Amino acid sequence: MLLEQTLDCSLARRLRVRNIYRVVNSSVPTERRNMDAQAREHRLMHLNYEGVPNRRPARGLETPSQPPPAGPDDKPIPPSHPAHRPEAPLHDLIAWIFDKAGLDARHYAVPPLQRRLPACLRALRVHSPDEARSAINQKPSLLTTAVDALLLGVTEFFRDPEVFTDLAGFLPGAIPKNRPLRVLSASCSAGCELYSVAIVLSELGLLSACELVGSDCRAEALDHANGGSYTESFLRQVTLERRNRHFEAHGNALRLRLPLGSIVRWVQQDVFNFALGDLWDVILWRNTSIYLKPTAAQSVWKNLVQSLHPSGLLVTGKAERPLGLPHLTRLTPCIYRTEPA
C-alpha cells in the first residue's frame, strides 16, 4: 500500500512538472519560438554530429556567415534577438597572449577559449592572470605553453581509424603521373595525422613518390613533430603490427623509423595566413574548425579548397563540414573531392 502511494505521488509530481512546462512553453509566442529555432540552427550549421541525420538547411541558411534572411512567410529577426547579440568579450589575458603570439583572437569562438583559461593557468603554474603575465614576461618561452593550453592541440595517430582506411582506398588513384603527390596537414599539431598518412602511403608502396608538409602556428608542436618520438597516449590506435614495423624504442617512448622520421617537412604558419606555394593533392584540416567562429572557419575552408588540384582530396574531422563551396563532392563522411569547374 505504501509503495503504491509513493508511486502515485511520484507520478503526480512528474505530471505537474510536465503541465507547468507546457503552460510556460505555450505562453511563449510562436514567433519567438520559431526565431529561437532559426538562430540555433544558424549557429550550428557548420557542425555535423556523427550518427545524427543532417537536416536540409533552412531557407537562407546555406552560408553560415550571415543571419537567416526573411522569406515570404518569415518575419525578420529583430536586432534585440540573441542571434544578433555580440559574444561576451574575450578575457584580457587571452587577448594579450594571442597578441604576443601574433595570432588574431577574432577568428576563434570565445566560449571554448574562456573554458581553457584555468587550464592555461595550471600549465603556467600560476594562480592568477596577473601572475601569468609576469611569468611570460620573465620567461618568454612560456608563451608557447600558454598558447598550447588555450588552443588544445589534441592529436593522436590514426584518430578515427576508418577515415584512414577510406583514404587508403583513394590514394593510389590520386598519384600524379609526372610529379610527386603533395600532401599537406594544416594545423598539424604534433604531426600524428600526417605521419599516419605517411604510414599508409608506405604500406601502399607509394611513399617515395610523395611530398609531405605539416604546418602549425605553434613552434613547440612542430618541434615535437620533427622529433618523431611519441608516448603511449599518442599511439592508442596504432596496431602492434604497425608498431613493430614503423617504430623503434626511444627511452620511454617510440620513435618513427627512417625514412618516415625524415621524409616530412614542417613549416610554422598560421592557417589564416595560408600561403604554401603550389597546389596540393591532399589536404588534411581536422578537428580545428569546430573551435572557430563560423565565418572564420568558412574562410579557411574556401582557401584550402582553392589550394587543391582538380580531383584533390580534402580530409575533415567527423564533426566538421565545409558548406557552400562549389565543385566539392563528398565521398565519405570525412573525405571530399574537388571537381573541375
CSV table of C-alpha atoms in Angstrom, one decimal:
chain,number,residue,atom,x,y,z
A,1,MET,CA,0.0,0.0,0.0
A,2,LEU,CA,2.8,2.4,1.0
A,3,LEU,CA,4.7,1.6,-2.2
A,4,GLU,CA,1.6,2.3,-4.3
A,5,GLN,CA,1.1,5.7,-2.6
A,6,THR,CA,4.8,6.6,-3.2
A,7,LEU,CA,4.5,5.7,-6.9
A,8,ASP,CA,1.3,7.7,-7.2
A,9,CYS,CA,2.9,10.7,-5.6
A,10,SER,CA,6.0,10.4,-7.9
A,11,LEU,CA,3.8,10.2,-10.9
A,12,ALA,CA,1.7,13.1,-9.8
A,13,ARG,CA,4.9,15.3,-9.4
A,14,ARG,CA,6.1,14.4,-12.9
A,15,LEU,CA,2.7,15.2,-14.3
A,16,ARG,CA,2.6,18.6,-12.5
A,17,VAL,CA,6.1,19.4,-13.8
A,18,ARG,CA,5.1,18.5,-17.3
A,19,ASN,CA,2.0,20.6,-17.2
A,20,ILE,CA,3.9,23.5,-15.8
A,21,TYR,CA,6.4,23.2,-18.7
A,22,ARG,CA,3.5,23.1,-21.2
A,23,VAL,CA,1.9,26.2,-19.7
A,24,VAL,CA,5.2,28.1,-19.7
A,25,ASN,CA,6.1,27.0,-23.2
A,26,SER,CA,2.7,27.8,-24.6
A,27,SER,CA,3.0,31.3,-23.1
A,28,VAL,CA,6.0,32.0,-25.4
A,29,PRO,CA,4.7,33.4,-28.7
A,30,THR,CA,5.1,31.0,-31.7
A,31,GLU,CA,7.0,33.8,-33.5
A,32,ARG,CA,9.6,33.8,-30.7
A,33,ARG,CA,10.0,30.0,-30.6
A,34,ASN,CA,10.5,30.0,-34.4
A,35,MET,CA,13.1,32.7,-34.2
A,36,ASP,CA,15.0,30.8,-31.5
A,37,ALA,CA,15.0,27.7,-33.6
A,38,GLN,CA,16.3,29.6,-36.6
A,39,ALA,CA,19.1,31.2,-34.6
A,40,ARG,CA,20.2,27.8,-33.1
A,41,GLU,CA,20.3,26.2,-36.5
A,42,HIS,CA,22.3,29.1,-37.9
A,43,ARG,CA,24.9,28.9,-35.2
A,44,LEU,CA,25.4,25.2,-35.6
A,45,MET,CA,25.2,24.9,-39.4
A,46,HIS,CA,29.0,24.3,-39.8
A,47,LEU,CA,29.0,21.3,-37.4
A,48,ASN,CA,28.0,17.8,-38.2
A,49,TYR,CA,27.3,15.2,-35.5
A,50,GLU,CA,28.2,11.6,-36.3
A,51,GLY,CA,25.1,9.3,-36.4
A,52,VAL,CA,22.6,12.3,-36.4
A,53,PRO,CA,21.0,12.8,-39.8
A,54,ASN,CA,21.8,16.2,-41.3
A,55,ARG,CA,18.6,18.2,-41.9
A,56,ARG,CA,18.1,20.1,-45.0
A,57,PRO,CA,19.3,23.7,-44.4
A,58,ALA,CA,16.5,26.1,-43.6
A,59,ARG,CA,15.7,28.7,-46.2
A,60,GLY,CA,18.6,31.2,-46.4
A,61,LEU,CA,21.0,29.2,-44.2
A,62,GLU,CA,23.2,27.8,-46.9
A,63,THR,CA,26.1,30.1,-45.9
A,64,PRO,CA,26.7,30.4,-42.2
A,65,SER,CA,28.4,33.8,-42.4
A,66,GLN,CA,25.1,35.7,-42.4
A,67,PRO,CA,21.9,35.5,-40.2
A,68,PRO,CA,19.0,33.8,-41.9
A,69,PRO,CA,17.2,36.2,-44.2
A,70,ALA,CA,13.5,36.7,-44.2
A,71,GLY,CA,11.5,34.7,-46.6
A,72,PRO,CA,7.9,35.4,-47.8
A,73,ASP,CA,6.4,33.7,-44.7
A,74,ASP,CA,9.1,34.7,-42.2
A,75,LYS,CA,9.4,37.9,-40.1
A,76,PRO,CA,13.0,39.2,-39.8
A,77,ILE,CA,14.8,38.5,-36.5
A,78,PRO,CA,14.8,41.8,-34.6
A,79,PRO,CA,18.2,43.4,-33.6
A,80,SER,CA,17.4,42.7,-29.9
A,81,HIS,CA,17.3,38.9,-30.6
A,82,PRO,CA,20.1,36.8,-29.1
A,83,ALA,CA,21.2,35.7,-32.6
A,84,HIS,CA,22.4,39.3,-33.2
A,85,ARG,CA,24.0,39.9,-29.8
A,86,PRO,CA,27.8,40.0,-29.8
A,87,GLU,CA,29.7,37.3,-27.9
A,88,ALA,CA,30.9,38.1,-24.4
A,89,PRO,CA,34.3,39.9,-24.6
A,90,LEU,CA,37.4,37.8,-24.6
A,91,HIS,CA,39.3,37.7,-21.3
A,92,ASP,CA,42.1,40.3,-21.2
A,93,LEU,CA,44.8,37.7,-20.5
A,94,ILE,CA,43.7,35.5,-23.5
A,95,ALA,CA,43.7,38.6,-25.8
A,96,TRP,CA,47.1,39.6,-24.5
A,97,ILE,CA,48.6,36.1,-25.1
A,98,PHE,CA,47.2,35.9,-28.6
A,99,ASP,CA,48.5,39.4,-29.4
A,100,LYS,CA,52.0,38.5,-28.2
A,101,ALA,CA,51.9,35.2,-30.2
A,102,GLY,CA,50.9,37.1,-33.3
A,103,LEU,CA,47.5,35.3,-33.5
A,104,ASP,CA,44.2,37.0,-34.3
A,105,ALA,CA,41.8,36.1,-31.5
A,106,ARG,CA,38.9,37.5,-33.5
A,107,HIS,CA,38.8,34.2,-35.5
A,108,TYR,CA,38.2,32.0,-32.5
A,109,ALA,CA,34.9,31.3,-30.8
A,110,VAL,CA,35.1,32.9,-27.4
A,111,PRO,CA,33.4,30.3,-25.1
A,112,PRO,CA,36.0,27.5,-25.8
A,113,LEU,CA,38.8,29.8,-25.1
A,114,GLN,CA,37.3,31.1,-21.9
A,115,ARG,CA,36.8,27.5,-20.7
A,116,ARG,CA,40.5,26.8,-21.3
A,117,LEU,CA,41.7,29.7,-19.2
A,118,PRO,CA,42.0,27.6,-15.9
A,119,ALA,CA,44.0,25.0,-17.8
A,120,CYS,CA,46.3,27.8,-19.2
A,121,LEU,CA,47.0,29.0,-15.6
A,122,ARG,CA,47.7,25.5,-14.5
A,123,ALA,CA,50.1,24.9,-17.4
A,124,LEU,CA,51.9,28.1,-16.4
A,125,ARG,CA,51.9,27.1,-12.8
A,126,VAL,CA,50.4,30.3,-11.6
A,127,HIS,CA,47.2,31.3,-9.8
A,128,SER,CA,46.0,34.5,-11.4
A,129,PRO,CA,46.1,36.3,-14.8
A,130,ASP,CA,48.5,38.9,-13.3
A,131,GLU,CA,50.9,36.1,-12.3
A,132,ALA,CA,50.6,34.6,-15.8
A,133,ARG,CA,51.6,37.9,-17.5
A,134,SER,CA,54.5,38.3,-15.1
A,135,ALA,CA,55.7,34.7,-15.7
A,136,ILE,CA,55.5,35.1,-19.5
A,137,ASN,CA,57.3,38.4,-19.4
A,138,GLN,CA,60.1,36.9,-17.3
A,139,LYS,CA,60.3,33.7,-19.4
A,140,PRO,CA,59.1,34.3,-23.0
A,141,SER,CA,59.3,30.6,-23.8
A,142,LEU,CA,56.2,30.2,-21.6
A,143,LEU,CA,54.2,32.0,-24.3
A,144,THR,CA,54.2,28.8,-26.4
A,145,THR,CA,53.0,26.8,-23.3
A,146,ALA,CA,50.1,29.3,-22.8
A,147,VAL,CA,49.1,29.1,-26.5
A,148,ASP,CA,49.2,25.3,-26.5
A,149,ALA,CA,47.0,25.2,-23.4
A,150,LEU,CA,44.4,27.6,-24.9
A,151,LEU,CA,44.2,26.0,-28.3
A,152,LEU,CA,44.2,22.4,-27.0
A,153,GLY,CA,46.2,20.7,-29.8
A,154,VAL,CA,44.7,17.2,-29.1
A,155,THR,CA,46.1,14.7,-31.6
A,156,GLU,CA,47.0,11.0,-32.0
A,157,PHE,CA,47.9,8.5,-34.7
A,158,PHE,CA,45.1,7.2,-36.8
A,159,ARG,CA,42.5,9.3,-35.0
A,160,ASP,CA,39.1,7.9,-36.3
A,161,PRO,CA,40.8,4.9,-38.0
A,162,GLU,CA,38.0,4.4,-40.5
A,163,VAL,CA,39.0,7.8,-42.1
A,164,PHE,CA,42.5,6.5,-42.9
A,165,THR,CA,41.1,3.2,-44.1
A,166,ASP,CA,38.9,5.2,-46.5
A,167,LEU,CA,41.8,7.4,-47.5
A,168,ALA,CA,43.9,4.4,-48.3
A,169,GLY,CA,41.4,3.5,-51.0
A,170,PHE,CA,41.6,6.8,-52.7
A,171,LEU,CA,45.4,7.5,-52.5
A,172,PRO,CA,46.5,5.1,-55.3
A,173,GLY,CA,44.2,6.9,-57.8
A,174,ALA,CA,45.4,10.3,-56.7
A,175,ILE,CA,49.1,9.8,-57.6
A,176,PRO,CA,50.0,12.2,-60.4
A,177,LYS,CA,51.9,10.8,-63.5
A,178,ASN,CA,54.7,13.4,-63.8
A,179,ARG,CA,55.3,14.8,-60.3
A,180,PRO,CA,55.2,13.8,-56.6
A,181,LEU,CA,51.9,13.5,-54.7
A,182,ARG,CA,51.7,16.6,-52.5
A,183,VAL,CA,50.1,16.2,-49.1
A,184,LEU,CA,49.5,19.0,-46.6
A,185,SER,CA,48.4,18.7,-43.0
A,186,ALA,CA,47.2,22.2,-41.9
A,187,SER,CA,47.1,22.9,-38.1
A,188,CYS,CA,49.1,19.6,-37.8
A,189,SER,CA,49.8,19.9,-34.0
A,190,ALA,CA,52.4,17.2,-33.1
A,191,GLY,CA,52.2,15.7,-36.6
A,192,CYS,CA,50.5,12.4,-35.7
A,193,GLU,CA,47.9,12.6,-38.5
A,194,LEU,CA,50.5,13.5,-41.2
A,195,TYR,CA,52.7,10.6,-40.0
A,196,SER,CA,49.6,8.4,-40.1
A,197,VAL,CA,49.2,9.3,-43.8
A,198,ALA,CA,52.9,8.6,-44.4
A,199,ILE,CA,52.5,5.1,-42.8
A,200,VAL,CA,49.5,4.4,-45.1
A,201,LEU,CA,51.5,5.6,-48.2
A,202,SER,CA,54.4,3.4,-47.1
A,203,GLU,CA,52.2,0.4,-46.8
A,204,LEU,CA,50.8,1.1,-50.3
A,205,GLY,CA,54.4,1.3,-51.7
A,206,LEU,CA,53.8,5.0,-52.6
A,207,LEU,CA,55.8,6.9,-50.1
A,208,SER,CA,58.9,7.6,-52.3
A,209,ALA,CA,56.7,9.4,-54.8
A,210,CYS,CA,55.3,11.9,-52.3
A,211,GLU,CA,56.0,15.3,-50.7
A,212,LEU,CA,54.5,15.7,-47.2
A,213,VAL,CA,54.3,19.0,-45.4
A,214,GLY,CA,52.8,19.9,-41.9
A,215,SER,CA,52.0,23.4,-40.9
A,216,ASP,CA,51.1,24.8,-37.5
A,217,CYS,CA,51.3,28.2,-35.7
A,218,ARG,CA,53.0,26.7,-32.6
A,219,ALA,CA,56.7,26.2,-32.7
A,220,GLU,CA,56.6,23.8,-29.8
A,221,ALA,CA,54.2,21.5,-31.6
A,222,LEU,CA,56.4,21.5,-34.7
A,223,ASP,CA,59.5,20.6,-32.6
A,224,HIS,CA,57.6,17.6,-31.2
A,225,ALA,CA,56.6,16.6,-34.7
A,226,ASN,CA,60.1,17.0,-36.1
A,227,GLY,CA,61.5,14.8,-33.3
A,228,GLY,CA,59.2,11.9,-34.3
A,229,SER,CA,59.1,10.5,-30.8
A,230,TYR,CA,55.7,9.7,-29.1
A,231,THR,CA,54.4,8.3,-25.8
A,232,GLU,CA,51.6,5.8,-25.4
A,233,SER,CA,48.9,8.5,-25.3
A,234,PHE,CA,49.5,9.3,-29.0
A,235,LEU,CA,49.7,5.6,-30.1
A,236,ARG,CA,46.5,4.0,-28.8
A,237,GLN,CA,45.1,3.5,-32.3
A,238,VAL,CA,48.4,2.0,-33.7
A,239,THR,CA,48.3,-1.8,-34.1
A,240,LEU,CA,51.0,-4.0,-32.8
A,241,GLU,CA,52.0,-4.9,-36.4
A,242,ARG,CA,52.4,-1.2,-37.3
A,243,ARG,CA,54.4,-0.5,-34.1
A,244,ASN,CA,56.8,-3.3,-34.9
A,245,ARG,CA,57.2,-2.2,-38.5
A,246,HIS,CA,57.3,1.6,-38.3
A,247,PHE,CA,58.6,2.4,-34.8
A,248,GLU,CA,61.6,1.7,-32.6
A,249,ALA,CA,62.1,2.1,-28.8
A,250,HIS,CA,63.4,5.5,-27.7
A,251,GLY,CA,63.6,5.8,-23.9
A,252,ASN,CA,60.0,5.7,-22.5
A,253,ALA,CA,58.6,6.4,-26.0
A,254,LEU,CA,58.5,5.1,-29.5
A,255,ARG,CA,60.2,6.9,-32.4
A,256,LEU,CA,59.4,6.6,-36.0
A,257,ARG,CA,61.9,4.6,-38.1
A,258,LEU,CA,63.6,6.0,-41.1
A,259,PRO,CA,62.6,7.1,-43.7
A,260,LEU,CA,59.3,8.0,-42.1
A,261,GLY,CA,61.0,10.2,-39.5
A,262,SER,CA,62.8,12.3,-42.1
A,263,ILE,CA,60.5,12.5,-45.1
A,264,VAL,CA,58.1,15.1,-43.7
A,265,ARG,CA,58.8,18.8,-43.8
A,266,TRP,CA,57.4,21.1,-41.1
A,267,VAL,CA,56.5,24.8,-41.6
A,268,GLN,CA,55.4,27.3,-38.9
A,269,GLN,CA,52.4,29.1,-40.3
A,270,ASP,CA,49.1,30.4,-39.2
A,271,VAL,CA,46.2,28.8,-41.1
A,272,PHE,CA,44.6,32.2,-41.5
A,273,ASN,CA,47.6,33.4,-43.5
A,274,PHE,CA,47.9,30.2,-45.6
A,275,ALA,CA,50.5,30.5,-48.4
A,276,LEU,CA,52.4,27.4,-49.1
A,277,GLY,CA,53.1,27.7,-52.8
A,278,ASP,CA,51.8,25.3,-55.4
A,279,LEU,CA,48.6,23.3,-55.3
A,280,TRP,CA,48.1,20.2,-53.2
A,281,ASP,CA,46.7,16.8,-54.0
A,282,VAL,CA,45.6,16.0,-50.4
A,283,ILE,CA,44.9,18.5,-47.6
A,284,LEU,CA,44.0,17.4,-44.0
A,285,TRP,CA,42.4,20.0,-41.7
A,286,ARG,CA,40.7,18.1,-39.0
A,287,ASN,CA,39.0,18.9,-35.7
A,288,THR,CA,40.0,22.6,-35.8
A,289,SER,CA,37.2,24.5,-37.4
A,290,ILE,CA,34.9,23.5,-34.6
A,291,TYR,CA,36.8,25.9,-32.3
A,292,LEU,CA,36.4,28.8,-34.7
A,293,LYS,CA,33.7,31.3,-35.5
A,294,PRO,CA,31.6,30.1,-38.5
A,295,THR,CA,32.8,33.0,-40.7
A,296,ALA,CA,36.4,32.3,-39.9
A,297,ALA,CA,36.1,28.6,-40.5
A,298,GLN,CA,34.3,29.2,-43.8
A,299,SER,CA,37.2,31.4,-44.9
A,300,VAL,CA,39.8,28.8,-44.2
A,301,TRP,CA,37.7,26.0,-45.9
A,302,LYS,CA,37.5,28.2,-49.0
A,303,ASN,CA,41.2,28.9,-49.0
A,304,LEU,CA,42.1,25.3,-48.6
A,305,VAL,CA,39.8,24.1,-51.3
A,306,GLN,CA,41.2,26.7,-53.7
A,307,SER,CA,44.7,25.3,-52.9
A,308,LEU,CA,43.7,21.8,-54.1
A,309,HIS,CA,44.4,20.4,-57.6
A,310,PRO,CA,41.3,19.4,-59.6
A,311,SER,CA,40.3,16.0,-58.2
A,312,GLY,CA,42.2,16.8,-55.0
A,313,LEU,CA,41.1,15.3,-51.7
A,314,LEU,CA,40.1,17.3,-48.6
A,315,VAL,CA,40.0,15.4,-45.3
A,316,THR,CA,38.0,16.8,-42.4
A,317,GLY,CA,37.0,15.9,-38.8
A,318,LYS,CA,33.9,13.9,-38.0
A,319,ALA,CA,32.1,16.9,-36.6
A,320,GLU,CA,33.0,19.2,-39.5
A,321,ARG,CA,31.6,20.0,-42.9
A,322,PRO,CA,32.7,22.7,-45.3
A,323,LEU,CA,29.5,24.5,-46.5
A,324,GLY,CA,28.6,26.4,-49.6
A,325,LEU,CA,31.7,25.6,-51.6
A,326,PRO,CA,31.2,24.8,-55.3
A,327,HIS,CA,32.8,21.9,-57.1
A,328,LEU,CA,33.3,19.9,-53.9
A,329,THR,CA,31.9,16.4,-53.7
A,330,ARG,CA,31.5,14.4,-50.5
A,331,LEU,CA,33.0,10.9,-51.0
A,332,THR,CA,32.8,9.6,-47.4
A,333,PRO,CA,31.7,11.3,-44.1
A,334,CYS,CA,35.1,12.9,-43.8
A,335,ILE,CA,36.6,13.0,-47.3
A,336,TYR,CA,35.7,15.4,-50.1
A,337,ARG,CA,37.0,15.7,-53.7
A,338,THR,CA,37.2,18.8,-55.8
A,339,GLU,CA,35.7,18.6,-59.2
A,340,PRO,CA,36.8,20.6,-62.3
A,341,ALA,CA,35.0,23.8,-62.7
